[in-house]
Coordinates of C-alpha atoms in Angstrom, one line a residue:
Chain H
M4 CA -32.2 24.0 -56.9
P5 CA -30.2 23.8 -60.3
A6 CA -29.6 27.0 -62.0
S7 CA -32.1 27.7 -64.9
S8 CA -30.6 27.7 -68.1
T9 CA -33.0 30.2 -69.7
P10 CA -30.8 32.7 -71.5
E11 CA -33.1 35.6 -70.9
P12 CA -31.3 38.2 -68.7
A13 CA -33.2 37.9 -65.4
A14 CA -33.2 41.1 -63.4
P15 CA -30.7 40.5 -60.6
K16 CA -32.7 39.7 -57.6
P17 CA -31.9 42.7 -55.4
F18 CA -30.6 41.7 -51.9
K19 CA -33.0 43.3 -49.5
S20 CA -31.6 44.1 -46.1
Y21 CA -34.2 44.8 -43.4
W22 CA -31.9 46.2 -40.9
T23 CA -28.3 47.5 -41.1
F24 CA -25.1 47.3 -38.9
A25 CA -25.0 50.9 -38.6
G26 CA -28.4 50.5 -36.7
F27 CA -26.9 47.7 -34.6
R28 CA -23.9 49.8 -33.6
D29 CA -26.3 52.7 -32.5
G30 CA -28.3 50.2 -30.5
V31 CA -25.2 48.9 -29.0
I32 CA -24.0 52.4 -28.1
A33 CA -27.2 53.4 -26.6
T34 CA -27.4 50.7 -24.3
L35 CA -23.9 51.1 -22.8
P36 CA -25.0 53.4 -19.8
L37 CA -27.0 50.3 -18.6
M38 CA -24.3 47.8 -18.5
P39 CA -23.4 48.4 -14.7
G40 CA -27.0 47.8 -13.8
L41 CA -27.5 44.9 -16.1
F42 CA -24.3 43.2 -14.9
A43 CA -25.4 43.7 -11.2
F44 CA -28.8 42.2 -12.1
G45 CA -27.0 39.3 -13.6
M46 CA -24.8 38.7 -10.6
A47 CA -27.9 38.6 -8.4
F48 CA -29.1 35.8 -10.4
G49 CA -25.8 34.0 -10.2
T50 CA -25.7 34.4 -6.5
V51 CA -29.4 32.9 -6.0
A52 CA -28.5 29.9 -8.2
A53 CA -25.4 29.1 -6.3
R54 CA -27.2 29.4 -3.0
K55 CA -29.7 26.8 -4.4
G56 CA -27.0 24.5 -5.2
F57 CA -27.2 25.0 -9.0
S58 CA -24.0 24.2 -11.1
L59 CA -22.5 26.9 -12.9
F60 CA -23.1 25.5 -16.1
D61 CA -27.1 25.0 -15.2
A62 CA -27.0 28.6 -14.1
V63 CA -25.5 30.1 -17.2
L64 CA -27.6 27.8 -19.4
M65 CA -30.7 29.0 -17.8
S66 CA -29.6 32.7 -18.2
A67 CA -28.8 31.9 -21.9
V68 CA -31.9 30.3 -22.7
V69 CA -34.9 31.8 -20.5
F70 CA -33.2 35.2 -20.5
S71 CA -35.6 37.1 -18.1
G72 CA -34.1 37.9 -15.0
T73 CA -37.1 38.3 -12.6
A74 CA -38.6 35.1 -13.6
Q75 CA -35.3 33.2 -13.3
I76 CA -34.6 34.7 -9.9
I77 CA -38.0 34.0 -8.5
V78 CA -38.4 30.4 -9.9
V79 CA -35.0 29.4 -8.9
D80 CA -35.7 30.9 -5.3
V81 CA -38.6 28.4 -5.0
W82 CA -37.1 25.6 -6.9
P83 CA -38.9 22.5 -5.9
P84 CA -36.9 19.6 -3.9
E85 CA -38.3 17.2 -6.4
I86 CA -39.3 17.9 -9.9
T87 CA -42.6 16.6 -11.3
A88 CA -44.8 17.5 -14.4
A89 CA -46.6 19.5 -12.0
T90 CA -43.8 21.5 -10.8
T91 CA -42.5 22.0 -14.3
F92 CA -46.0 23.4 -15.2
A93 CA -46.1 25.7 -12.3
A94 CA -42.7 27.2 -13.3
A95 CA -44.0 27.7 -16.9
V96 CA -47.1 29.5 -15.5
A97 CA -45.2 31.6 -13.0
T98 CA -42.8 32.5 -15.7
F99 CA -45.6 33.6 -17.9
V100 CA -47.3 35.8 -15.3
I101 CA -44.1 37.3 -14.2
C102 CA -43.3 38.2 -17.8
S103 CA -46.9 39.1 -18.8
R104 CA -45.7 42.9 -19.3
F105 CA -43.8 41.4 -22.4
I106 CA -47.0 40.9 -24.1
L107 CA -47.5 44.8 -24.2
V108 CA -43.7 45.6 -24.9
S109 CA -44.0 43.2 -27.9
A110 CA -47.2 45.0 -29.1
A111 CA -45.7 48.3 -28.9
M112 CA -42.5 47.1 -31.0
Q113 CA -44.7 45.8 -33.8
P114 CA -44.6 48.9 -35.9
L115 CA -40.7 48.9 -36.0
L116 CA -40.0 45.2 -35.8
G117 CA -42.8 44.5 -38.3
R118 CA -40.5 45.6 -40.9
L119 CA -38.5 42.5 -40.6
P120 CA -39.7 39.4 -42.3
A121 CA -41.2 36.7 -40.3
R122 CA -38.2 34.4 -40.5
Q123 CA -36.1 37.0 -38.8
V124 CA -38.5 38.7 -36.3
Y125 CA -40.0 35.5 -34.8
P126 CA -36.6 34.2 -33.7
F127 CA -35.5 37.7 -32.6
L128 CA -38.5 38.3 -30.3
H129 CA -37.4 35.8 -27.7
F130 CA -34.6 38.4 -27.0
L131 CA -36.8 41.4 -26.8
V132 CA -36.3 42.9 -23.2
E133 CA -37.1 46.2 -21.6
P134 CA -34.0 48.3 -22.4
P135 CA -34.1 47.7 -26.3
W136 CA -37.8 48.7 -26.2
L137 CA -37.4 51.9 -24.4
L138 CA -34.4 52.9 -26.1
A139 CA -36.1 52.2 -29.5
A140 CA -39.2 54.4 -28.4
R141 CA -36.9 57.5 -28.2
Y142 CA -35.2 56.4 -31.4
Q143 CA -38.0 56.2 -33.2
R144 CA -39.4 59.5 -31.9
E145 CA -36.3 61.1 -33.2
G146 CA -36.9 59.5 -36.7
G147 CA -35.0 56.5 -36.5
D148 CA -36.6 53.4 -38.3
D149 CA -33.9 50.6 -38.4
P150 CA -34.7 47.3 -36.6
G151 CA -31.0 46.8 -36.2
F152 CA -31.1 49.4 -33.4
V153 CA -33.2 47.0 -31.4
I154 CA -31.3 43.9 -32.3
G155 CA -28.0 45.8 -31.2
S156 CA -29.4 46.8 -27.9
A157 CA -31.0 43.5 -27.2
A158 CA -27.5 41.7 -28.0
V159 CA -25.8 43.9 -25.5
C160 CA -28.3 42.8 -22.8
W161 CA -28.1 39.1 -23.6
V162 CA -24.2 39.2 -23.6
I163 CA -24.2 41.0 -20.4
W164 CA -26.9 38.9 -18.7
V165 CA -25.1 35.5 -19.6
V166 CA -21.5 36.8 -18.8
S167 CA -22.6 38.4 -15.4
T168 CA -24.0 35.1 -14.0
A169 CA -20.6 33.4 -13.3
P170 CA -19.1 36.3 -11.1
G171 CA -22.3 36.3 -9.1
F172 CA -22.2 32.7 -8.9
W173 CA -18.6 32.8 -7.3
L174 CA -18.6 35.9 -5.5
G175 CA -22.0 35.4 -3.7
S176 CA -23.0 38.6 -2.0
A177 CA -19.6 39.9 -1.7
V178 CA -20.7 43.2 -2.7
D179 CA -24.1 44.4 -1.5
P180 CA -25.9 46.0 -4.7
L181 CA -28.0 48.2 -2.4
T182 CA -24.9 50.1 -1.2
F183 CA -24.2 51.6 -4.5
G184 CA -27.7 51.9 -5.4
L185 CA -27.4 49.4 -8.2
D186 CA -30.8 48.0 -7.7
M187 CA -32.1 51.4 -8.7
V188 CA -30.5 51.4 -12.2
M189 CA -33.7 50.2 -13.8
P190 CA -36.1 52.3 -12.2
A191 CA -33.9 55.6 -12.6
F192 CA -33.5 54.6 -16.4
F193 CA -37.2 54.0 -16.7
M194 CA -37.9 57.5 -15.3
A195 CA -35.2 59.1 -17.5
M196 CA -36.9 57.6 -20.7
L197 CA -40.2 59.2 -19.8
V198 CA -38.6 62.6 -20.6
P199 CA -38.1 62.0 -24.3
L200 CA -41.6 60.4 -24.4
W201 CA -43.4 63.4 -23.2
Q202 CA -46.0 64.6 -25.7
G203 CA -48.3 66.9 -23.6
R204 CA -51.3 66.5 -21.5
R205 CA -52.9 63.7 -23.3
M206 CA -49.9 61.5 -22.3
A207 CA -50.0 62.9 -18.8
I208 CA -53.4 61.7 -18.3
A209 CA -52.7 58.4 -19.9
W210 CA -49.7 57.8 -17.6
A211 CA -51.6 58.9 -14.4
V212 CA -54.3 56.4 -15.1
A213 CA -51.6 53.8 -15.7
G214 CA -49.8 54.5 -12.6
V215 CA -52.9 54.7 -10.5
V216 CA -54.5 51.6 -11.8
A217 CA -51.3 49.9 -11.4
V218 CA -51.1 50.8 -7.7
A219 CA -54.6 49.9 -7.0
A220 CA -54.1 46.5 -8.8
D221 CA -50.7 45.9 -6.9
L222 CA -52.4 46.7 -3.5
T223 CA -55.6 44.6 -4.3
L224 CA -54.6 41.8 -6.4
G225 CA -50.8 41.4 -5.6
G226 CA -48.9 39.3 -7.9
F227 CA -47.5 40.5 -11.3
W228 CA -50.4 41.4 -13.4
Y229 CA -50.5 45.1 -12.3
V230 CA -48.1 46.2 -14.9
V231 CA -50.2 44.9 -17.8
L232 CA -53.5 46.2 -16.1
G233 CA -52.1 49.6 -15.5
A234 CA -50.7 50.2 -18.9
L235 CA -53.7 48.9 -20.7
A236 CA -55.9 51.3 -18.9
G237 CA -53.7 54.0 -19.7
S238 CA -53.2 53.4 -23.2
L239 CA -56.8 52.9 -23.9
V240 CA -57.4 56.2 -22.3
A241 CA -55.0 57.6 -24.8
A242 CA -56.7 55.8 -27.6
F243 CA -60.2 56.8 -26.7
G244 CA -59.8 59.9 -24.7
E245 CA -61.1 63.3 -25.6
E246 CA -60.1 64.1 -29.4
G247 CA -57.7 66.8 -30.2
A248 CA -55.9 67.1 -26.9
Chain G
M28 CA -42.9 10.4 -11.7
S29 CA -40.7 12.8 -9.9
L30 CA -37.1 13.6 -10.2
S31 CA -34.4 15.1 -8.0
A32 CA -34.0 18.8 -7.8
H33 CA -31.0 18.9 -10.2
D34 CA -31.6 15.9 -12.4
P35 CA -30.3 17.2 -15.8
W36 CA -33.3 16.0 -17.8
A37 CA -35.7 17.4 -15.3
F38 CA -33.8 20.7 -15.3
A39 CA -33.9 20.7 -19.0
G40 CA -37.6 20.3 -18.8
I41 CA -37.9 23.2 -16.7
V42 CA -35.8 25.5 -18.4
L43 CA -37.5 24.9 -21.7
A44 CA -40.9 25.3 -20.2
M45 CA -39.9 28.5 -18.7
A46 CA -38.3 29.5 -22.2
A47 CA -41.5 28.7 -24.0
A48 CA -43.5 30.7 -21.5
V49 CA -41.3 33.8 -21.9
Y50 CA -41.3 33.5 -25.6
L51 CA -45.2 33.3 -25.6
T52 CA -45.3 36.7 -23.7
R53 CA -42.6 38.2 -26.1
V54 CA -44.5 36.8 -29.4
S55 CA -48.1 37.3 -28.5
G56 CA -48.4 41.1 -28.5
F57 CA -46.4 41.6 -31.5
W58 CA -48.6 38.7 -33.5
L59 CA -51.7 40.3 -32.1
I60 CA -50.9 43.9 -33.3
G61 CA -49.8 42.4 -36.6
R62 CA -53.5 41.3 -37.1
F63 CA -54.9 44.7 -37.3
T64 CA -54.3 47.6 -39.6
I65 CA -53.1 50.4 -37.2
G66 CA -55.7 53.1 -37.3
V67 CA -55.8 56.6 -35.5
R68 CA -56.8 54.9 -32.1
L69 CA -54.5 51.9 -32.4
R70 CA -51.7 54.4 -33.3
R71 CA -52.5 56.4 -30.2
M72 CA -52.6 53.6 -27.9
L73 CA -49.3 52.1 -29.1
D74 CA -47.7 55.6 -28.8
A75 CA -48.9 56.1 -25.2
L76 CA -47.8 52.4 -24.2
P77 CA -44.3 53.0 -23.5
G78 CA -45.0 55.7 -20.9
A79 CA -48.0 53.8 -19.6
I80 CA -45.8 50.9 -19.0
I81 CA -43.2 52.9 -17.3
A82 CA -45.8 54.5 -15.0
A83 CA -47.4 51.3 -14.2
T84 CA -44.0 49.7 -13.3
V85 CA -42.4 52.6 -11.3
L86 CA -45.3 54.1 -9.3
P87 CA -46.2 50.7 -7.4
L88 CA -42.4 50.4 -6.7
L89 CA -42.5 54.0 -5.2
V90 CA -45.5 52.9 -3.0
H91 CA -43.3 49.9 -1.7
G92 CA -39.9 51.1 -2.3
G93 CA -39.6 53.8 0.4
L94 CA -37.4 56.9 0.3
A95 CA -34.6 55.3 -1.6
G96 CA -36.6 54.6 -4.5
L97 CA -38.2 58.1 -4.5
A98 CA -34.7 59.5 -4.4
A99 CA -33.6 57.4 -7.3
V100 CA -36.5 58.4 -9.5
I101 CA -36.4 62.0 -8.6
G102 CA -32.6 62.2 -9.1
A103 CA -32.9 60.4 -12.5
L104 CA -35.8 62.7 -13.6
A105 CA -33.9 65.8 -12.5
A106 CA -30.6 64.8 -14.4
M107 CA -32.3 63.9 -17.5
L108 CA -34.2 67.1 -17.6
A109 CA -31.1 69.2 -17.0
L110 CA -28.5 67.2 -19.1
R111 CA -30.6 65.2 -21.4
N112 CA -28.0 62.3 -20.8
D113 CA -29.0 58.8 -20.2
F114 CA -25.6 57.9 -18.4
A115 CA -25.9 61.0 -16.2
A116 CA -29.6 60.1 -15.3
V117 CA -28.9 56.5 -14.2
L118 CA -25.9 57.7 -12.3
A119 CA -27.8 60.3 -10.6
G120 CA -30.6 58.0 -9.8
M121 CA -28.2 55.4 -8.1
A122 CA -26.2 58.1 -6.2
A123 CA -29.3 59.6 -4.9
A124 CA -30.4 56.1 -3.7
A125 CA -27.1 55.4 -2.4
L126 CA -27.0 58.7 -0.4
V127 CA -30.3 58.1 1.2
R128 CA -29.2 54.8 2.3
F129 CA -26.0 55.9 3.5
A130 CA -27.7 58.6 5.5
G131 CA -29.5 55.7 7.1
F132 CA -33.2 55.9 5.9

């Protein structure tokens, strides 16, 4: 658009920044304790991909584009011998169900990420995974309100995820992650993050309901919906439970 | 029409389909909440969500995961309460699980 020649001194349009690099850096630093676990997880995917006859390029490409560990491992593990429209659709449906918990994660992140303009937040949301969300929950409770924190944390997760695919692909199962408890990084981290989220009895009831409903759904339905069902039940109890608790 | 398991175009198709499915999950909750003005009840619900998701993820895992999972969760919780340090908590959880396995459970 050509510059307007109107002589009136238009007020300089302030450059509005919706997130800062200081926030980004804090997000990166907060995510560092999880790097070994994320790396081991990424290696596990690389191993599965190699065993299934994928090329390294294909495996890394999938990690970079799909960016969901559980879904990738499960779909690659049952990769069809022949690909049809039906198998492609089945892979998409399986991925959606396995990732259904992200519907709630992205809902929980709306107040913080909603500060970003649509043109920034909608591309970014593809990279929203659990660690940035949990770290941000505490960050917000401590008064933080910079979406850069989430972006920085997600960036670390994505880089580790993509980079760790290759060593897993080459080394295979040379190192058994179980020996070092690497498979327990995420459960341990989840549990640790409960501590700063504690807010008294109302939370305890909501969490207990969430856990019990999830276990019941897991045992009766199987599949991957139990996280969503449990978490929805728990948070609804928090929303509509007794007042003033 | 069917293509071999590692046909580049078929592979690209599956990867894109999976990416679209993941994106749908990561966008839909955000989009939906954005339709509402956040009142008291919705606020409370969103506040409770992180802990509820954690509980709904970890508890079924404990039911299936056996002693190593239980050790990891207790170790992490104890370290977090004592030290308020993420790294120590994750390390304690891993160490507890590794010890239980080393002991042969």
